[in-house]
Short mmCIF file of C-alpha atoms in Angstrom, two decimals:
data_model
loop_
_atom_site.label_atom_id
_atom_site.label_comp_id
_atom_site.label_asym_id
_atom_site.label_seq_id
_atom_site.Cartn_x
_atom_site.Cartn_y
_atom_site.Cartn_z
CA UNK L 1 28.03 15.90 22.09
CA UNK L 2 24.84 14.83 23.84
CA UNK L 3 23.55 11.40 22.88
CA UNK L 4 19.93 10.58 21.99
CA UNK L 5 18.36 7.20 21.24
CA UNK L 6 15.22 6.87 19.10
CA UNK L 7 13.16 3.67 19.28
CA UNK L 8 11.30 2.69 16.10
CA UNK L 9 12.30 3.12 12.45
CA UNK L 10 8.91 4.17 11.15
CA UNK L 11 8.02 7.58 9.79
CA UNK L 12 7.89 9.12 13.27
CA UNK L 13 11.20 7.66 14.40
CA UNK L 14 13.08 8.72 11.28
CA UNK L 15 11.70 12.26 11.50
CA UNK L 16 12.62 12.45 15.20
CA UNK L 17 16.16 11.21 14.48
CA UNK L 18 16.63 13.79 11.72
CA UNK L 19 15.31 16.59 13.90
CA UNK L 20 17.63 15.66 16.77
CA UNK L 21 20.60 15.43 14.40
CA UNK L 22 19.80 18.90 13.11
CA UNK L 23 19.75 20.12 16.70
CA UNK L 24 23.27 18.80 17.25
CA UNK L 25 22.59 15.50 19.01
CA UNK L 26 24.52 12.31 18.35
CA UNK L 27 21.65 10.04 17.36
CA UNK L 28 21.24 6.27 17.43
CA UNK L 29 18.03 4.67 16.16
CA UNK L 30 16.97 1.07 16.88
CA UNK L 31 14.27 -1.22 15.56
CA UNK L 32 13.59 -4.87 16.35
CA UNK L 33 12.81 -5.70 12.72
CA UNK L 34 15.19 -6.35 9.83
CA UNK L 35 13.15 -6.04 6.64
CA UNK L 36 14.63 -5.08 3.27
CA UNK L 37 12.95 -1.68 3.47
CA UNK L 38 14.52 -1.02 6.87
CA UNK L 39 17.95 -2.06 5.56
CA UNK L 40 17.59 0.50 2.77
CA UNK L 41 16.61 3.16 5.31
CA UNK L 42 19.58 2.17 7.45
CA UNK L 43 21.95 2.97 4.57
CA UNK L 44 20.18 6.24 3.79
CA UNK L 45 20.36 7.42 7.40
CA UNK L 46 23.99 6.38 7.77
CA UNK L 47 24.80 9.02 5.13
CA UNK L 48 23.20 11.55 7.49
CA UNK L 49 25.40 10.43 10.42
CA UNK L 50 22.51 8.62 12.09
CA UNK L 51 23.43 5.16 13.43
CA UNK L 52 20.68 2.58 12.89
CA UNK L 53 20.69 -0.76 14.72
CA UNK L 54 18.26 -3.31 13.26
CA UNK L 55 17.10 -6.48 14.97
CA UNK L 56 18.12 -4.99 18.30
CA UNK L 57 16.48 -3.39 21.29
CA UNK L 58 17.87 -0.59 23.40
CA UNK L 59 19.99 -1.86 26.30
CA UNK L 60 20.93 0.42 29.17
CA UNK L 61 24.30 -0.81 30.34
CA UNK L 62 27.76 0.63 30.53
CA UNK L 63 28.79 4.22 30.92
CA UNK L 64 27.73 5.49 27.48
CA UNK L 65 24.03 5.99 28.29
CA UNK L 66 21.89 8.36 26.24
CA UNK L 67 20.75 11.62 27.79
CA UNK L 68 17.45 11.44 25.88
CA UNK L 69 15.22 8.61 24.62
CA UNK L 70 12.51 9.35 22.05
CA UNK L 71 9.79 6.75 21.56
CA UNK L 72 7.77 6.17 18.38
CA UNK L 73 3.97 6.02 18.88
CA UNK L 74 3.69 2.26 18.41
CA UNK L 75 6.10 1.48 21.25
CA UNK L 76 4.49 0.73 24.60
CA UNK L 77 5.32 3.35 27.22
CA UNK L 78 5.78 0.74 29.94
CA UNK L 79 8.16 -1.75 28.35
CA UNK L 80 10.92 -2.66 30.85
CA UNK L 81 13.69 -0.66 29.16
CA UNK L 82 11.65 2.56 29.31
CA UNK L 83 10.71 1.95 32.94
CA UNK L 84 14.41 1.39 33.67
CA UNK L 85 15.37 4.54 31.75
CA UNK L 86 13.01 6.68 33.79
CA UNK L 87 14.33 5.12 37.00
CA UNK L 88 17.86 6.02 35.90
CA UNK L 89 16.77 9.61 35.34
CA UNK L 90 17.13 9.48 31.54
CA UNK L 91 14.66 11.87 29.96
CA UNK L 92 12.16 9.77 28.01
CA UNK L 93 9.60 11.37 25.70
CA UNK L 94 7.48 10.56 22.67
CA UNK L 95 8.00 11.84 19.14
CA UNK L 96 4.99 14.15 19.51
CA UNK L 97 6.52 15.81 22.57
CA UNK L 98 9.77 16.40 20.68
CA UNK L 99 7.82 18.06 17.86
CA UNK L 100 5.89 20.20 20.36
CA UNK L 101 9.10 21.49 21.90
CA UNK L 102 10.16 22.70 18.47
CA UNK L 103 6.77 24.09 17.43
CA UNK L 104 5.23 25.42 20.66
CA UNK L 105 5.47 29.00 19.43
CA UNK L 106 2.72 28.08 16.94
CA UNK L 107 -0.96 27.53 17.79
CA UNK L 108 -1.97 23.85 17.75
CA UNK L 109 -5.26 22.04 17.43
CA UNK L 110 -5.06 18.68 19.21
CA UNK L 111 -7.76 16.15 18.33
CA UNK L 112 -8.20 12.96 20.32
CA UNK L 113 -10.93 10.40 20.96
CA UNK L 114 -11.64 6.70 20.58
CA UNK L 115 -13.40 7.10 17.23
CA UNK L 116 -14.02 9.95 14.82
CA UNK L 117 -10.75 11.76 15.28
CA UNK L 118 -9.27 11.07 11.83
CA UNK L 119 -12.30 12.42 9.96
CA UNK L 120 -12.54 15.38 12.32
CA UNK L 121 -8.82 16.11 11.94
CA UNK L 122 -8.97 15.91 8.14
CA UNK L 123 -12.03 18.17 8.04
CA UNK L 124 -10.43 20.73 10.38
CA UNK L 125 -7.28 20.77 8.24
CA UNK L 126 -9.37 21.22 5.09
CA UNK L 127 -11.22 24.19 6.61
CA UNK L 128 -8.04 25.89 7.79
CA UNK L 129 -6.47 25.38 4.36
CA UNK L 130 -9.58 26.78 2.65
CA UNK L 131 -9.01 29.88 4.77
CA UNK L 132 -5.56 30.08 3.13
CA UNK L 133 -3.76 29.08 6.31
CA UNK L 134 -0.77 26.76 6.12
CA UNK L 135 -2.07 24.17 8.58
CA UNK L 136 -0.58 20.72 7.98
CA UNK L 137 -2.31 17.69 9.49
CA UNK L 138 0.12 15.54 11.43
CA UNK L 139 0.51 12.97 14.19
CA UNK L 140 -1.78 10.02 13.74
CA UNK L 141 -2.62 11.26 10.23
CA UNK L 142 -0.64 12.89 7.44
CA UNK L 143 2.88 13.93 8.40
CA UNK L 144 4.81 12.80 11.43
CA UNK L 145 4.79 15.71 13.84
CA UNK L 146 8.59 15.95 13.69
CA UNK L 147 8.38 16.27 9.90
CA UNK L 148 6.42 19.47 10.44
CA UNK L 149 9.07 20.64 12.89
CA UNK L 150 11.80 19.86 10.34
CA UNK L 151 10.00 21.84 7.66
CA UNK L 152 9.69 24.83 9.97
CA UNK L 153 13.45 24.62 10.41
CA UNK L 154 13.98 24.71 6.66
CA UNK L 155 13.92 21.04 5.70
CA UNK L 156 10.52 20.74 4.04
CA UNK L 157 11.22 18.96 0.76
CA UNK L 158 7.69 17.61 0.47
CA UNK L 159 4.58 19.73 0.69
CA UNK L 160 4.97 21.80 3.84
CA UNK L 161 6.24 25.31 3.32
CA UNK L 162 8.46 26.86 5.92
CA UNK L 163 5.92 29.34 7.26
CA UNK L 164 3.27 27.43 9.22
CA UNK L 165 0.20 29.14 10.67
CA UNK L 166 -1.36 26.27 12.67
CA UNK L 167 -0.47 22.68 13.50
CA UNK L 168 -3.46 20.31 13.23
CA UNK L 169 -2.52 17.17 15.19
CA UNK L 170 -4.47 13.96 15.57
CA UNK L 171 -3.14 12.67 18.89
CA UNK L 172 -3.58 9.07 20.02
CA UNK L 173 -3.63 7.96 23.63
CA UNK L 174 -0.16 6.49 23.04
CA UNK L 175 1.12 9.89 21.91
CA UNK L 176 -0.50 11.76 24.81
CA UNK L 177 0.93 9.26 27.27
CA UNK L 178 4.47 10.05 26.14
CA UNK L 179 3.97 13.83 25.90
CA UNK L 180 4.80 15.85 28.99
CA UNK L 181 4.07 19.43 28.02
CA UNK L 182 1.91 19.27 24.86
CA UNK L 183 -0.60 22.12 25.28
CA UNK L 184 -2.74 22.93 22.20
CA UNK L 185 -4.53 26.23 21.71
CA UNK L 186 -7.68 24.19 20.96
CA UNK L 187 -8.27 20.64 22.22
CA UNK L 188 -11.01 18.46 20.70
CA UNK L 189 -12.41 15.23 22.21
CA UNK L 190 -14.52 13.28 19.73
CA UNK L 191 -15.73 10.14 21.56
CA UNK L 192 -14.83 7.91 24.46
CA UNK L 193 -15.47 4.17 24.66
CA UNK L 194 -13.36 1.27 25.99
CA UNK L 195 -10.38 0.61 23.73
CA UNK L 196 -6.67 -0.26 24.02
CA UNK L 197 -7.25 -1.68 27.50
CA UNK L 198 -4.61 -4.33 26.85
CA UNK L 199 -2.15 -1.45 26.95
CA UNK L 200 -3.82 1.01 29.32
CA UNK L 201 -5.20 -1.69 31.69
CA UNK L 202 -8.24 0.20 33.03
CA UNK L 203 -10.89 2.52 31.59
CA UNK L 204 -9.90 5.10 34.20
CA UNK L 205 -6.28 5.08 33.00
CA UNK L 206 -7.41 5.40 29.39
CA UNK L 207 -9.72 8.30 30.27
CA UNK L 208 -7.08 10.14 32.30
CA UNK L 209 -4.58 9.91 29.44
CA UNK L 210 -7.07 11.43 27.00
CA UNK L 211 -8.15 14.03 29.55
CA UNK L 212 -4.57 15.24 30.01
CA UNK L 213 -4.53 16.67 26.49
CA UNK L 214 -7.78 18.57 27.06
CA UNK L 215 -6.76 19.85 30.49
CA UNK L 216 -3.62 21.31 28.95
CA UNK L 217 -5.58 22.94 26.09
CA UNK L 218 -6.49 26.62 26.26
CA UNK L 219 -9.90 26.04 24.64
CA UNK L 220 -11.85 22.76 24.68
CA UNK L 221 -14.41 21.29 22.28
CA UNK L 222 -16.42 18.20 23.26
CA UNK L 223 -18.87 15.91 21.50
CA UNK L 224 -21.89 16.41 23.71
CA UNK L 225 -23.69 13.47 22.08
CA UNK L 226 -21.11 10.99 23.37
CA UNK L 227 -22.69 8.97 26.19
CA UNK L 228 -19.61 8.88 28.43
CA UNK L 229 -18.47 12.48 27.95
CA UNK L 230 -21.97 13.93 28.29
CA UNK L 231 -22.42 12.18 31.64
CA UNK L 232 -19.38 14.02 32.98
CA UNK L 233 -20.64 17.27 31.50
CA UNK L 234 -20.06 20.61 33.15
CA UNK L 235 -18.98 19.09 36.46
CA UNK L 236 -15.77 17.84 34.84
CA UNK L 237 -15.44 20.35 32.00
CA UNK L 238 -17.19 23.60 33.00
CA UNK L 239 -15.49 25.86 30.45
CA UNK L 240 -15.73 23.62 27.38
CA UNK L 241 -17.67 24.29 24.18
CA UNK L 242 -20.13 21.42 23.80
CA UNK L 243 -21.81 20.22 20.61
CA UNK L 244 -25.02 18.34 19.81
CA UNK L 245 -26.66 17.13 16.62
CA UNK L 246 -29.98 17.01 18.51
CA UNK L 247 -30.44 20.75 18.87
CA UNK L 248 -30.12 23.60 21.32
CA UNK L 249 -32.19 21.91 24.03
CA UNK L 250 -29.60 19.14 24.24
CA UNK L 251 -26.62 21.49 24.50
CA UNK L 252 -24.87 20.73 27.80
CA UNK L 253 -23.51 24.24 28.23
CA UNK L 254 -24.92 27.68 27.52
CA UNK L 255 -22.28 28.01 24.82
CA UNK L 256 -21.51 25.64 22.01
CA UNK L 257 -22.52 24.43 18.55
CA UNK L 258 -25.62 22.51 17.56
CA UNK L 259 -27.80 21.57 14.60
CA UNK L 260 -31.14 23.29 14.09
CA UNK L 261 -33.33 23.40 10.97
CA UNK L 262 -30.57 21.82 8.90
CA UNK L 263 -27.90 24.34 9.93
CA UNK L 264 -24.84 24.24 12.15
CA UNK L 265 -25.57 26.98 14.69
CA UNK L 266 -23.01 28.78 16.82
CA UNK L 267 -23.59 30.18 20.31
CA UNK L 268 -20.26 31.49 21.56
CA UNK L 269 -21.38 32.85 24.94
CA UNK L 270 -24.30 32.47 27.31
CA UNK L 271 -25.66 35.86 26.21
CA UNK L 272 -24.80 35.91 22.50
CA UNK L 273 -27.44 35.35 19.86
CA UNK L 274 -27.35 32.04 17.95
CA UNK L 275 -25.78 32.37 14.49
CA UNK L 276 -26.17 29.92 11.60
CA UNK L 277 -22.78 29.00 10.12
CA UNK L 278 -23.19 26.35 7.42
CA UNK L 279 -25.82 23.98 6.05
CA UNK L 280 -25.46 20.40 7.24
CA UNK L 281 -26.41 19.19 3.76
CA UNK L 282 -23.16 20.68 2.44
CA UNK L 283 -21.33 17.67 3.87
CA UNK L 284 -21.15 14.71 1.48
CA UNK L 285 -20.54 12.06 4.16
CA UNK L 286 -23.52 10.22 5.58
CA UNK L 287 -24.35 9.27 9.14
CA UNK L 288 -25.08 11.07 12.39
CA UNK L 289 -21.53 10.45 13.54
CA UNK L 290 -20.27 12.56 10.63
CA UNK L 291 -22.62 15.36 11.65
CA UNK L 292 -20.98 15.18 15.08
CA UNK L 293 -17.57 15.40 13.40
CA UNK L 294 -18.83 18.37 11.37
CA UNK L 295 -19.94 20.21 14.50
CA UNK L 296 -16.57 19.76 16.20
CA UNK L 297 -14.69 20.86 13.09
CA UNK L 298 -16.82 23.97 12.66
CA UNK L 299 -16.49 24.78 16.37
CA UNK L 300 -12.70 24.54 16.10
CA UNK L 301 -12.60 26.73 13.00
CA UNK L 302 -14.78 29.42 14.55
CA UNK L 303 -12.74 29.45 17.76
CA UNK L 304 -9.69 29.96 15.53
CA UNK L 305 -11.38 32.96 13.90
CA UNK L 306 -12.13 31.42 10.50
CA UNK L 307 -15.01 32.99 8.57
CA UNK L 308 -18.17 31.26 7.39
CA UNK L 309 -17.33 31.45 3.68
CA UNK L 310 -14.11 29.46 4.09
CA UNK L 311 -15.90 26.91 6.28
CA UNK L 312 -18.70 26.44 3.75
CA UNK L 313 -16.26 26.16 0.84
CA UNK L 314 -14.19 23.50 2.61
CA UNK L 315 -17.18 21.41 3.66
CA UNK L 316 -18.73 21.36 0.19
CA UNK L 317 -15.43 20.17 -1.30
CA UNK L 318 -14.46 17.72 1.46
CA UNK L 319 -14.45 14.18 0.00
CA UNK L 320 -14.11 12.10 3.17
CA UNK L 321 -11.31 9.94 4.51
CA UNK L 322 -9.69 6.84 3.05
CA UNK L 323 -10.48 3.61 4.93
CA UNK L 324 -13.46 5.16 6.73
CA UNK L 325 -16.68 4.27 4.89
CA UNK L 326 -14.75 4.75 1.65
CA UNK L 327 -16.77 3.79 -1.42
CA UNK L 328 -14.53 1.66 -3.64
CA UNK L 329 -16.82 0.86 -6.59
CA UNK L 330 -20.26 -0.37 -7.58
CA UNK L 331 -20.64 -3.71 -9.34
CA UNK L 332 -24.03 -4.93 -10.58
CA UNK L 333 -25.77 -2.60 -8.17
CA UNK L 334 -23.66 -3.65 -5.18
CA UNK L 335 -21.55 -1.03 -3.41
CA UNK L 336 -18.16 -2.17 -2.07
CA UNK L 337 -17.22 -0.05 0.94
CA UNK L 338 -13.91 0.04 2.81
CA UNK L 339 -14.25 0.75 6.54
CA UNK L 340 -10.92 -0.81 7.51
CA UNK L 341 -10.35 1.97 10.04
CA UNK L 342 -13.14 0.48 12.18
CA UNK L 343 -10.71 -1.28 14.51
CA UNK L 344 -13.09 -1.70 17.47
CA UNK L 345 -16.71 -2.66 18.11
CA UNK L 346 -18.02 0.88 18.45
CA UNK L 347 -16.52 2.06 15.16
CA UNK L 348 -17.76 -1.06 13.38
CA UNK L 349 -21.25 -0.58 14.81
CA UNK L 350 -21.30 2.98 13.45
CA UNK L 351 -20.01 1.77 10.08
CA UNK L 352 -22.73 -0.87 9.70
CA UNK L 353 -25.41 1.58 10.86
CA UNK L 354 -24.32 4.06 8.19
CA UNK L 355 -24.72 1.85 5.09
CA UNK L 356 -27.80 0.66 3.24
CA UNK L 357 -29.27 -2.68 4.21
CA UNK L 358 -29.16 -5.53 3.71
CA UNK L 359 -25.36 -5.71 3.72
CA UNK L 360 -22.73 -8.42 3.53
CA UNK L 361 -20.28 -7.73 6.35
CA UNK L 362 -16.61 -8.75 6.34
CA UNK L 363 -15.26 -8.69 9.89
CA UNK L 364 -12.38 -10.07 11.93
CA UNK L 365 -8.68 -9.66 12.52
CA UNK L 366 -6.92 -9.38 15.84
CA UNK L 367 -9.68 -9.05 18.43
CA UNK L 368 -9.76 -6.30 21.06
CA UNK L 369 -11.40 -6.17 24.44
CA UNK L 370 -14.68 -4.27 24.57
CA UNK L 371 -18.47 -4.45 24.67
CA UNK L 372 -19.69 -6.10 21.46
CA UNK L 373 -23.44 -6.03 22.28
CA UNK L 374 -24.30 -2.95 20.18
CA UNK L 375 -22.30 -4.27 17.24
CA UNK L 376 -23.99 -7.67 17.40
CA UNK L 377 -27.41 -6.01 17.56
CA UNK L 378 -26.56 -3.99 14.44
CA UNK L 379 -25.48 -7.18 12.64
CA UNK L 380 -28.79 -8.83 13.48
CA UNK L 381 -30.65 -5.82 12.08
CA UNK L 382 -28.69 -5.07 8.92
CA UNK L 383 -26.40 -7.94 7.84
CA UNK L 384 -27.65 -10.52 5.37
CA UNK L 385 -24.48 -12.50 6.04
CA UNK L 386 -21.16 -12.13 7.84
CA UNK L 387 -17.82 -13.33 6.48
CA UNK L 388 -15.19 -13.84 9.17
CA UNK L 389 -11.45 -13.41 8.60
CA UNK L 390 -8.35 -13.46 10.75
CA UNK L 391 -7.59 -14.86 14.17
CA UNK L 392 -10.83 -13.54 15.69
CA UNK L 393 -13.01 -15.62 13.34
CA UNK L 394 -13.72 -18.58 15.67
CA UNK L 395 -14.50 -16.32 18.64
CA UNK L 396 -16.73 -14.08 16.52
CA UNK L 397 -18.55 -17.16 15.17
CA UNK L 398 -19.21 -18.28 18.72
CA UNK L 399 -20.57 -14.86 19.71
CA UNK L 400 -22.86 -14.77 16.67
CA UNK L 401 -24.20 -18.21 17.59
CA UNK L 402 -24.82 -17.06 21.16
CA UNK L 403 -27.07 -14.23 19.97
CA UNK L 404 -28.91 -16.52 17.54
CA UNK L 405 -27.28 -15.32 14.31
CA UNK L 406 -26.25 -18.20 12.07
CA UNK L 407 -25.69 -16.71 8.60
CA UNK L 408 -21.94 -16.49 8.91
CA UNK L 409 -19.02 -18.10 7.10
CA UNK L 410 -15.44 -18.46 8.32
CA UNK L 411 -13.40 -17.63 5.20
CA UNK L 412 -10.14 -16.77 7.01
CA UNK L 413 -8.64 -14.41 4.40
CA UNK L 414 -9.62 -11.31 2.44
CA UNK L 415 -8.78 -13.17 -0.77
CA UNK L 416 -11.59 -15.65 -0.05
CA UNK L 417 -13.93 -13.04 1.37
CA UNK L 418 -14.31 -10.89 -1.76
CA UNK L 419 -15.67 -13.48 -4.23
CA UNK L 420 -17.80 -15.03 -1.49
CA UNK L 421 -19.23 -11.64 -0.54
CA UNK L 422 -20.16 -10.90 -4.15
CA UNK L 423 -21.84 -14.30 -4.47
CA UNK L 424 -23.83 -13.84 -1.25
CA UNK L 425 -24.77 -10.27 -2.14
CA UNK L 426 -26.37 -11.44 -5.39
CA UNK L 427 -28.13 -14.34 -3.66
CA UNK L 428 -29.60 -12.17 -0.88
CA UNK L 429 -30.09 -9.01 -3.00
CA UNK L 430 -27.79 -7.14 -0.63
CA UNK L 431 -26.94 -3.61 -1.67
CA UNK L 432 -23.58 -3.36 0.09
CA UNK L 433 -20.41 -5.36 0.77
CA UNK L 434 -18.81 -3.73 3.79
CA UNK L 435 -15.36 -4.34 5.23
CA UNK L 436 -15.73 -3.15 8.82
CA UNK L 437 -13.50 -5.47 10.85
CA UNK L 438 -14.12 -4.44 14.51
CA UNK L 439 -10.53 -5.62 15.00
CA UNK L 440 -6.93 -4.58 14.80
CA UNK L 441 -5.10 -5.79 11.70
CA UNK L 442 -1.85 -7.13 13.10
CA UNK L 443 -2.61 -10.83 12.69
CA UNK L 444 -2.55 -10.46 8.89
CA UNK L 445 -1.47 -6.90 7.98
CA UNK L 446 0.99 -4.25 9.24
CA UNK L 447 -1.80 -1.72 9.84
CA UNK L 448 -5.39 -0.93 8.92
CA UNK L 449 -4.29 1.10 5.86
CA UNK L 450 -2.61 -1.93 4.27
CA UNK L 451 -5.68 -4.02 5.08
CA UNK L 452 -7.95 -1.45 3.43
CA UNK L 453 -5.66 -1.15 0.42
CA UNK L 454 -5.78 -4.93 0.00
CA UNK L 455 -9.58 -4.87 0.13
CA UNK L 456 -9.62 -2.12 -2.51
CA UNK L 457 -7.25 -4.02 -4.80
CA UNK L 458 -9.20 -7.27 -4.53
CA UNK L 459 -12.56 -5.55 -5.08
CA UNK L 460 -11.36 -3.81 -8.23
CA UNK L 461 -9.75 -7.00 -9.51
CA UNK L 462 -12.93 -9.03 -8.87
CA UNK L 463 -15.26 -6.48 -10.44
CA UNK L 464 -13.15 -6.23 -13.59
CA UNK L 465 -11.52 -2.94 -12.68
CA UNK L 466 -14.69 -0.86 -12.53
CA UNK L 467 -13.76 2.75 -12.01
CA UNK L 468 -12.97 3.31 -8.34
CA UNK L 469 -14.30 6.28 -6.45
CA UNK L 470 -11.34 6.39 -4.15
CA UNK L 471 -11.26 9.19 -1.62
CA UNK L 472 -7.73 10.40 -1.02
CA UNK L 473 -6.66 12.82 1.62
CA UNK L 474 -4.67 15.73 0.21
CA UNK L 475 -1.77 14.50 2.35
CA UNK L 476 -2.29 10.75 1.99
CA UNK L 477 0.99 10.07 0.22
CA UNK L 478 2.79 10.73 3.47
CA UNK L 479 0.38 8.92 5.76
CA UNK L 480 2.02 7.49 8.84
CA UNK L 481 2.98 3.87 8.29
CA UNK L 482 4.53 3.72 11.74
CA UNK L 483 1.36 4.60 13.63
CA UNK L 484 -0.54 1.56 14.76
CA UNK L 485 -4.33 1.57 14.42
CA UNK L 486 -6.80 4.19 15.46
CA UNK L 487 -6.32 5.17 19.07
#
């Protein structure tokens, strides 16, 4: 029996191990952690003939080497053991690639980008489902991709039925990096700004990883309002469908999707007549960035052959995405908003720009490399005060001082931030308390979802349990706890 080793006991790793076992592999799964939850999973998987080694890393020694290594998304592609494995000729792939190999007979939509991809993915999935297509969202949102593959092979105990029409995959740079042959029917690129450079080293590397997914896609949809992507334009992507919220005159190509007179307008070829598809006002979410997401979602749906009625129905009913400008509750006229998914400066800048001013901003966590100038400018314009949490707090305080902003408080924890934010909001007549960290969460939380959930819990506790207006994804109960941050 061929031997496979899976690294990482999160949702992706478990699904990959189960899929390989079903295919007849002898599977071993390892994870460096040893929590109580993992010990329980270890026992559960042992009953399925899957060996789980906790508190251990894969070691390549002896004669009993695996023929295949599958890597969970949160595991760096260039750790020494994976470099060694590739040098030894051991096939090494990511969980997304394994899923693709099992599902490549189906059409895929692959959505990537620095920011905006989760909302765009959720909206695309909602449109496809409104068209009565079984189109599960997976990857960096919803199900692990291998869970979808398992369901197609008859193991779908949860919500995926066996017959799947489309796979809607949010694909991070980490997942693209470890995917060799992933080739969606439709590829979507939402935005591109510097991020994850501690892992990818250079902006060029980061770009090339993202670009690989689009190059391998049959059809391509680009956000034409993104500064970086629009500069490349037709010279790099001559056959793509481009989008623009600014109208037809700003469309990079002679074909694409744009906003005109309050409508999303489609122009599928250079010679075809423009056709209005759906009113922009149908979308509940605010902000120009969400109009960009809307354009890309509509473009994807139309390229997949979905009619206007289904698109309009889905958009009217679409509630938004948890942890992305999610309204938690209103207390004494102050809106508490969870934007925990804003894990970099660009996303946090968009988040602050999208809310009413003045606002009390809660920011901080594990800092990332990047250009913070736009974010700092937005703080100076819209924030009545900034509360700083996490390990980035001293550095953020220094940067605020450098730009002449002094209304900040280092509170260190979310528990201290909530009552302080409410106090400051009343003092300054601020209309919003916004958690938009501009940071990863790993200094204090396992992921941005747990951070956002903690913010929600504390807000509701502080405000006396006022009725939350939580926005849940239809597939949120199975959201990927093993995926790390927005990539």
